[in-house]
Amino acid sequence: MKVGVIYGSTREQGNTECLTEEVVKNLPDVTRIDLKRYQFKDIIDQRHEKNGFSPVKDEYDQIIDQIIDCEVLIFATPIYWYGMTSVTKRFIDRWSQTVRDEKYPNFKEQMSQKQAYIIAVGGDNPRVKGLPLVQQFTYICQFIGLNYKGYVLGEGAKPKDILKDEKAIEDAHKLGELLKRRAQITALNQL
């Protein structure tokens, strides 16, 4: 079972990344995609144009090519202003173009065969104020067909603060164990 982690932080080794690494550290097949390392443009909405979307020359397709064969996607984003980071949102916004892209004719169908989780960390009561982000993510999954499975929210503002959030660390370990068991079952079924 291949797990794709989509990091949406602008900070190096920030709290969200630390918490997410607690989830995936014992998983056998993890692809880590750090969105800040890719150059990709905002979407230009051409859904209703006669010729549809114009091709865009950037690195966005490199990201899609990495997640397309993952069975599980973990979206890891800090909570910025009670929502996901702009780089995460920009990536998801581009899906509107991908569902109409001839290079990815089965994108929605492929996404519907994946499980999705969100891991988010914020510094201002994130277990309450992060819930709108969770709800937004739930709607995104419903629209694109992702099988939304759950979330882990943690509290941290300064670097390494997340390591003090015992509940978030415990939740991350539980999710990691769940995914590890699923990976083992998948491996056994392939024998």
PDB file of C-alpha atoms in Angstrom:
ATOM      1  CA  MET A   1       0.000   0.000   0.000  1.00  0.00           C
ATOM      2  CA  LYS A   2       1.557   3.234  -1.165  1.00  0.00           C
ATOM      3  CA  VAL A   3       0.988   6.347   0.945  1.00  0.00           C
ATOM      4  CA  GLY A   4       1.420   9.820  -0.502  1.00  0.00           C
ATOM      5  CA  VAL A   5       1.998  12.697   1.907  1.00  0.00           C
ATOM      6  CA  ILE A   6       1.296  16.149   0.527  1.00  0.00           C
ATOM      7  CA  TYR A   7       3.049  18.711   2.698  1.00  0.00           C
ATOM      8  CA  GLY A   8       1.546  22.189   2.454  1.00  0.00           C
ATOM      9  CA  SER A   9       3.711  24.084   4.926  1.00  0.00           C
ATOM     10  CA  THR A  10       6.008  26.952   4.050  1.00  0.00           C
ATOM     11  CA  ARG A  11       8.228  26.233   7.069  1.00  0.00           C
ATOM     12  CA  GLU A  12      11.062  23.721   7.031  1.00  0.00           C
ATOM     13  CA  GLN A  13      10.433  20.871   9.483  1.00  0.00           C
ATOM     14  CA  GLY A  14       7.482  22.661  11.013  1.00  0.00           C
ATOM     15  CA  ASN A  15       4.983  21.324  13.513  1.00  0.00           C
ATOM     16  CA  THR A  16       2.693  19.818  10.871  1.00  0.00           C
ATOM     17  CA  GLU A  17       5.574  17.946   9.272  1.00  0.00           C
ATOM     18  CA  CYS A  18       6.766  16.683  12.677  1.00  0.00           C
ATOM     19  CA  LEU A  19       3.290  15.391  13.518  1.00  0.00           C
ATOM     20  CA  THR A  20       2.837  13.801  10.096  1.00  0.00           C
ATOM     21  CA  GLU A  21       6.195  12.056  10.326  1.00  0.00           C
ATOM     22  CA  GLU A  22       4.935  10.434  13.543  1.00  0.00           C
ATOM     23  CA  VAL A  23       2.184   8.883  11.413  1.00  0.00           C
ATOM     24  CA  VAL A  24       4.314   7.623   8.528  1.00  0.00           C
ATOM     25  CA  LYS A  25       7.647   6.803  10.180  1.00  0.00           C
ATOM     26  CA  ASN A  26       6.982   3.034  10.288  1.00  0.00           C
ATOM     27  CA  LEU A  27       5.194   2.678   6.958  1.00  0.00           C
ATOM     28  CA  PRO A  28       6.991   0.781   4.203  1.00  0.00           C
ATOM     29  CA  ASP A  29       6.088   2.785   1.091  1.00  0.00           C
ATOM     30  CA  VAL A  30       5.724   6.551   1.546  1.00  0.00           C
ATOM     31  CA  THR A  31       6.057   9.228  -1.119  1.00  0.00           C
ATOM     32  CA  ARG A  32       6.644  12.658   0.386  1.00  0.00           C
ATOM     33  CA  ILE A  33       5.618  15.633  -1.728  1.00  0.00           C
ATOM     34  CA  ASP A  34       6.609  19.019  -0.347  1.00  0.00           C
ATOM     35  CA  LEU A  35       4.502  21.527  -2.289  1.00  0.00           C
ATOM     36  CA  LYS A  36       6.825  24.442  -1.516  1.00  0.00           C
ATOM     37  CA  ARG A  37       9.547  22.745  -3.566  1.00  0.00           C
ATOM     38  CA  TYR A  38       7.472  22.879  -6.770  1.00  0.00           C
ATOM     39  CA  GLN A  39       6.787  25.810  -9.035  1.00  0.00           C
ATOM     40  CA  PHE A  40       3.137  25.705 -10.038  1.00  0.00           C
ATOM     41  CA  LYS A  41       0.772  28.468 -10.957  1.00  0.00           C
ATOM     42  CA  ASP A  42      -2.642  29.523  -9.745  1.00  0.00           C
ATOM     43  CA  ILE A  43      -5.554  28.211 -11.726  1.00  0.00           C
ATOM     44  CA  ILE A  44      -6.990  30.411 -14.442  1.00  0.00           C
ATOM     45  CA  ASP A  45     -10.622  29.378 -14.538  1.00  0.00           C
ATOM     46  CA  GLN A  46     -11.428  28.512 -18.116  1.00  0.00           C
ATOM     47  CA  ARG A  47     -14.145  25.936 -17.413  1.00  0.00           C
ATOM     48  CA  HIS A  48     -16.664  27.825 -19.500  1.00  0.00           C
ATOM     49  CA  GLU A  49     -14.331  28.867 -22.320  1.00  0.00           C
ATOM     50  CA  LYS A  50     -15.041  27.433 -25.759  1.00  0.00           C
ATOM     51  CA  ASN A  51     -11.645  25.659 -25.883  1.00  0.00           C
ATOM     52  CA  GLY A  52     -11.499  24.827 -22.176  1.00  0.00           C
ATOM     53  CA  PHE A  53      -8.327  25.137 -20.158  1.00  0.00           C
ATOM     54  CA  SER A  54      -5.113  26.236 -21.816  1.00  0.00           C
ATOM     55  CA  PRO A  55      -2.045  24.075 -21.148  1.00  0.00           C
ATOM     56  CA  VAL A  56       0.109  25.371 -18.294  1.00  0.00           C
ATOM     57  CA  LYS A  57       3.867  24.970 -18.288  1.00  0.00           C
ATOM     58  CA  ASP A  58       4.896  24.421 -14.688  1.00  0.00           C
ATOM     59  CA  GLU A  59       5.663  21.551 -12.307  1.00  0.00           C
ATOM     60  CA  TYR A  60       2.088  20.758 -11.248  1.00  0.00           C
ATOM     61  CA  ASP A  61       1.826  17.575 -13.345  1.00  0.00           C
ATOM     62  CA  GLN A  62       4.922  16.212 -11.573  1.00  0.00           C
ATOM     63  CA  ILE A  63       2.928  16.276  -8.339  1.00  0.00           C
ATOM     64  CA  ILE A  64      -0.118  14.613  -9.898  1.00  0.00           C
ATOM     65  CA  ASP A  65       2.087  11.909 -11.442  1.00  0.00           C
ATOM     66  CA  GLN A  66       3.390  11.060  -7.956  1.00  0.00           C
ATOM     67  CA  ILE A  67       0.016  10.812  -6.239  1.00  0.00           C
ATOM     68  CA  ILE A  68      -1.870   9.031  -8.994  1.00  0.00           C
ATOM     69  CA  ASP A  69      -0.739   5.544  -7.927  1.00  0.00           C
ATOM     70  CA  CYS A  70      -0.967   6.103  -4.165  1.00  0.00           C
ATOM     71  CA  GLU A  71      -3.731   4.251  -2.329  1.00  0.00           C
ATOM     72  CA  VAL A  72      -3.713   6.669   0.622  1.00  0.00           C
ATOM     73  CA  LEU A  73      -3.220  10.434   0.541  1.00  0.00           C
ATOM     74  CA  ILE A  74      -2.363  12.421   3.654  1.00  0.00           C
ATOM     75  CA  PHE A  75      -2.813  16.158   3.295  1.00  0.00           C
ATOM     76  CA  ALA A  76      -0.601  17.844   5.895  1.00  0.00           C
ATOM     77  CA  THR A  77      -1.174  21.568   6.323  1.00  0.00           C
ATOM     78  CA  PRO A  78      -0.688  24.088   9.088  1.00  0.00           C
ATOM     79  CA  ILE A  79      -3.835  25.969   9.984  1.00  0.00           C
ATOM     80  CA  TYR A  80      -3.399  29.489   8.614  1.00  0.00           C
ATOM     81  CA  TRP A  81      -6.220  31.899   9.318  1.00  0.00           C
ATOM     82  CA  TYR A  82      -8.537  28.975  10.154  1.00  0.00           C
ATOM     83  CA  GLY A  83      -7.987  27.205   6.859  1.00  0.00           C
ATOM     84  CA  MET A  84      -5.398  25.389   4.799  1.00  0.00           C
ATOM     85  CA  THR A  85      -2.271  27.120   3.547  1.00  0.00           C
ATOM     86  CA  SER A  86      -2.354  28.971   0.252  1.00  0.00           C
ATOM     87  CA  VAL A  87       0.024  26.486  -1.382  1.00  0.00           C
ATOM     88  CA  THR A  88      -2.281  23.593  -0.421  1.00  0.00           C
ATOM     89  CA  LYS A  89      -5.330  25.452  -1.692  1.00  0.00           C
ATOM     90  CA  ARG A  90      -3.569  26.380  -4.939  1.00  0.00           C
ATOM     91  CA  PHE A  91      -2.738  22.703  -5.498  1.00  0.00           C
ATOM     92  CA  ILE A  92      -6.333  21.609  -4.885  1.00  0.00           C
ATOM     93  CA  ASP A  93      -7.711  24.450  -7.024  1.00  0.00           C
ATOM     94  CA  ARG A  94      -5.786  23.063  -9.978  1.00  0.00           C
ATOM     95  CA  TRP A  95      -7.799  19.839  -9.757  1.00  0.00           C
ATOM     96  CA  SER A  96     -10.543  21.732 -11.614  1.00  0.00           C
ATOM     97  CA  GLN A  97      -8.222  21.737 -14.600  1.00  0.00           C
ATOM     98  CA  THR A  98      -6.976  18.168 -14.081  1.00  0.00           C
ATOM     99  CA  VAL A  99     -10.481  16.668 -14.228  1.00  0.00           C
ATOM    100  CA  ARG A 100     -10.699  18.100 -17.762  1.00  0.00           C
ATOM    101  CA  ASP A 101      -7.106  17.325 -18.806  1.00  0.00           C
ATOM    102  CA  GLU A 102      -6.677  14.794 -21.613  1.00  0.00           C
ATOM    103  CA  LYS A 103      -3.459  13.579 -19.949  1.00  0.00           C
ATOM    104  CA  TYR A 104      -5.520  12.416 -16.946  1.00  0.00           C
ATOM    105  CA  PRO A 105      -8.765  11.120 -18.495  1.00  0.00           C
ATOM    106  CA  ASN A 106      -9.679   9.050 -15.415  1.00  0.00           C
ATOM    107  CA  PHE A 107      -8.544  11.463 -12.712  1.00  0.00           C
ATOM    108  CA  LYS A 108     -11.806  11.521 -10.749  1.00  0.00           C
ATOM    109  CA  GLU A 109     -12.172   7.754 -11.005  1.00  0.00           C
ATOM    110  CA  GLN A 110      -8.573   7.248  -9.842  1.00  0.00           C
ATOM    111  CA  MET A 111      -9.076   9.642  -6.937  1.00  0.00           C
ATOM    112  CA  SER A 112     -12.244   7.777  -5.917  1.00  0.00           C
ATOM    113  CA  GLN A 113     -10.154   4.674  -5.235  1.00  0.00           C
ATOM    114  CA  LYS A 114      -7.957   6.434  -2.672  1.00  0.00           C
ATOM    115  CA  GLN A 115      -8.364   7.007   1.042  1.00  0.00           C
ATOM    116  CA  ALA A 116      -7.672  10.510   2.357  1.00  0.00           C
ATOM    117  CA  TYR A 117      -6.677  11.953   5.716  1.00  0.00           C
ATOM    118  CA  ILE A 118      -5.847  15.449   6.839  1.00  0.00           C
ATOM    119  CA  ILE A 119      -3.273  16.364   9.458  1.00  0.00           C
ATOM    120  CA  ALA A 120      -3.310  19.981  10.589  1.00  0.00           C
ATOM    121  CA  VAL A 121      -1.581  21.933  13.319  1.00  0.00           C
ATOM    122  CA  GLY A 122      -2.450  25.392  14.585  1.00  0.00           C
ATOM    123  CA  GLY A 123      -1.729  27.557  17.568  1.00  0.00           C
ATOM    124  CA  ASP A 124      -5.145  28.965  18.411  1.00  0.00           C
ATOM    125  CA  ASN A 125      -7.386  26.219  19.858  1.00  0.00           C
ATOM    126  CA  PRO A 126      -7.061  24.041  16.715  1.00  0.00           C
ATOM    127  CA  ARG A 127      -9.328  21.228  17.917  1.00  0.00           C
ATOM    128  CA  VAL A 128     -12.206  23.697  17.663  1.00  0.00           C
ATOM    129  CA  LYS A 129     -11.019  26.371  15.243  1.00  0.00           C
ATOM    130  CA  GLY A 130      -9.541  23.772  12.873  1.00  0.00           C
ATOM    131  CA  LEU A 131     -12.934  22.124  12.354  1.00  0.00           C
ATOM    132  CA  PRO A 132     -13.936  24.455   9.474  1.00  0.00           C
ATOM    133  CA  LEU A 133     -10.800  23.276   7.654  1.00  0.00           C
ATOM    134  CA  VAL A 134     -11.800  19.665   8.307  1.00  0.00           C
ATOM    135  CA  GLN A 135     -15.304  20.375   6.980  1.00  0.00           C
ATOM    136  CA  GLN A 136     -13.905  22.097   3.879  1.00  0.00           C
ATOM    137  CA  PHE A 137     -11.640  19.130   3.273  1.00  0.00           C
ATOM    138  CA  THR A 138     -14.595  16.758   3.683  1.00  0.00           C
ATOM    139  CA  TYR A 139     -16.477  18.622   0.945  1.00  0.00           C
ATOM    140  CA  ILE A 140     -13.408  18.609  -1.311  1.00  0.00           C
ATOM    141  CA  CYS A 141     -13.151  14.838  -0.899  1.00  0.00           C
ATOM    142  CA  GLN A 142     -16.846  14.373  -1.636  1.00  0.00           C
ATOM    143  CA  PHE A 143     -16.587  16.414  -4.810  1.00  0.00           C
ATOM    144  CA  ILE A 144     -13.488  14.730  -6.228  1.00  0.00           C
ATOM    145  CA  GLY A 145     -14.537  11.289  -4.961  1.00  0.00           C
ATOM    146  CA  LEU A 146     -11.781  10.716  -2.402  1.00  0.00           C
ATOM    147  CA  ASN A 147     -12.749   8.313   0.379  1.00  0.00           C
ATOM    148  CA  TYR A 148     -12.325  10.667   3.341  1.00  0.00           C
ATOM    149  CA  LYS A 149     -11.268   8.676   6.411  1.00  0.00           C
ATOM    150  CA  GLY A 150     -10.430  11.195   9.130  1.00  0.00           C
ATOM    151  CA  TYR A 151      -8.115  13.776  10.586  1.00  0.00           C
ATOM    152  CA  VAL A 152      -5.567  14.506  13.280  1.00  0.00           C
ATOM    153  CA  LEU A 153      -5.448  18.019  14.725  1.00  0.00           C
ATOM    154  CA  GLY A 154      -2.601  19.245  16.868  1.00  0.00           C
ATOM    155  CA  GLU A 155      -1.602  22.381  18.720  1.00  0.00           C
ATOM    156  CA  GLY A 156       1.643  24.207  18.139  1.00  0.00           C
ATOM    157  CA  ALA A 157       2.822  27.655  17.115  1.00  0.00           C
ATOM    158  CA  LYS A 158       6.573  27.819  17.676  1.00  0.00           C
ATOM    159  CA  PRO A 159       8.899  25.196  16.190  1.00  0.00           C
ATOM    160  CA  LYS A 160       8.630  21.818  17.948  1.00  0.00           C
ATOM    161  CA  ASP A 161       5.598  22.911  20.047  1.00  0.00           C
ATOM    162  CA  ILE A 162       3.700  19.946  18.639  1.00  0.00           C
ATOM    163  CA  LEU A 163       5.930  17.577  20.593  1.00  0.00           C
ATOM    164  CA  LYS A 164       4.232  18.866  23.779  1.00  0.00           C
ATOM    165  CA  ASP A 165       0.761  17.959  22.477  1.00  0.00           C
ATOM    166  CA  GLU A 166       0.442  14.441  23.872  1.00  0.00           C
ATOM    167  CA  LYS A 167      -3.038  13.876  22.440  1.00  0.00           C
ATOM    168  CA  ALA A 168      -1.951  14.783  18.915  1.00  0.00           C
ATOM    169  CA  ILE A 169       1.120  12.528  19.172  1.00  0.00           C
ATOM    170  CA  GLU A 170      -1.067   9.685  20.466  1.00  0.00           C
ATOM    171  CA  ASP A 171      -3.591  10.224  17.638  1.00  0.00           C
ATOM    172  CA  ALA A 172      -0.748  10.259  15.104  1.00  0.00           C
ATOM    173  CA  HIS A 173       0.600   6.969  16.434  1.00  0.00           C
ATOM    174  CA  LYS A 174      -2.864   5.400  16.274  1.00  0.00           C
ATOM    175  CA  LEU A 175      -3.276   6.491  12.667  1.00  0.00           C
ATOM    176  CA  GLY A 176       0.197   5.218  11.846  1.00  0.00           C
ATOM    177  CA  GLU A 177      -0.613   1.806  13.344  1.00  0.00           C
ATOM    178  CA  LEU A 178      -3.912   1.657  11.458  1.00  0.00           C
ATOM    179  CA  LEU A 179      -2.166   2.408   8.166  1.00  0.00           C
ATOM    180  CA  LYS A 180       0.602  -0.076   8.963  1.00  0.00           C
ATOM    181  CA  ARG A 181      -1.978  -2.846   9.546  1.00  0.00           C
ATOM    182  CA  ARG A 182      -3.735  -1.942   6.281  1.00  0.00           C
ATOM    183  CA  ALA A 183      -0.392  -2.094   4.462  1.00  0.00           C
ATOM    184  CA  GLN A 184       0.292  -5.532   5.939  1.00  0.00           C
ATOM    185  CA  ILE A 185      -3.147  -6.787   4.906  1.00  0.00           C
ATOM    186  CA  THR A 186      -2.660  -5.391   1.412  1.00  0.00           C
ATOM    187  CA  ALA A 187       0.722  -7.120   1.166  1.00  0.00           C
ATOM    188  CA  LEU A 188      -0.776 -10.444   2.322  1.00  0.00           C
ATOM    189  CA  ASN A 189      -3.601 -10.166  -0.206  1.00  0.00           C
ATOM    190  CA  GLN A 190      -1.079  -9.704  -2.989  1.00  0.00           C
ATOM    191  CA  LEU A 191       0.648 -13.016  -2.207  1.00  0.00           C
TER     192      LEU A 191
END
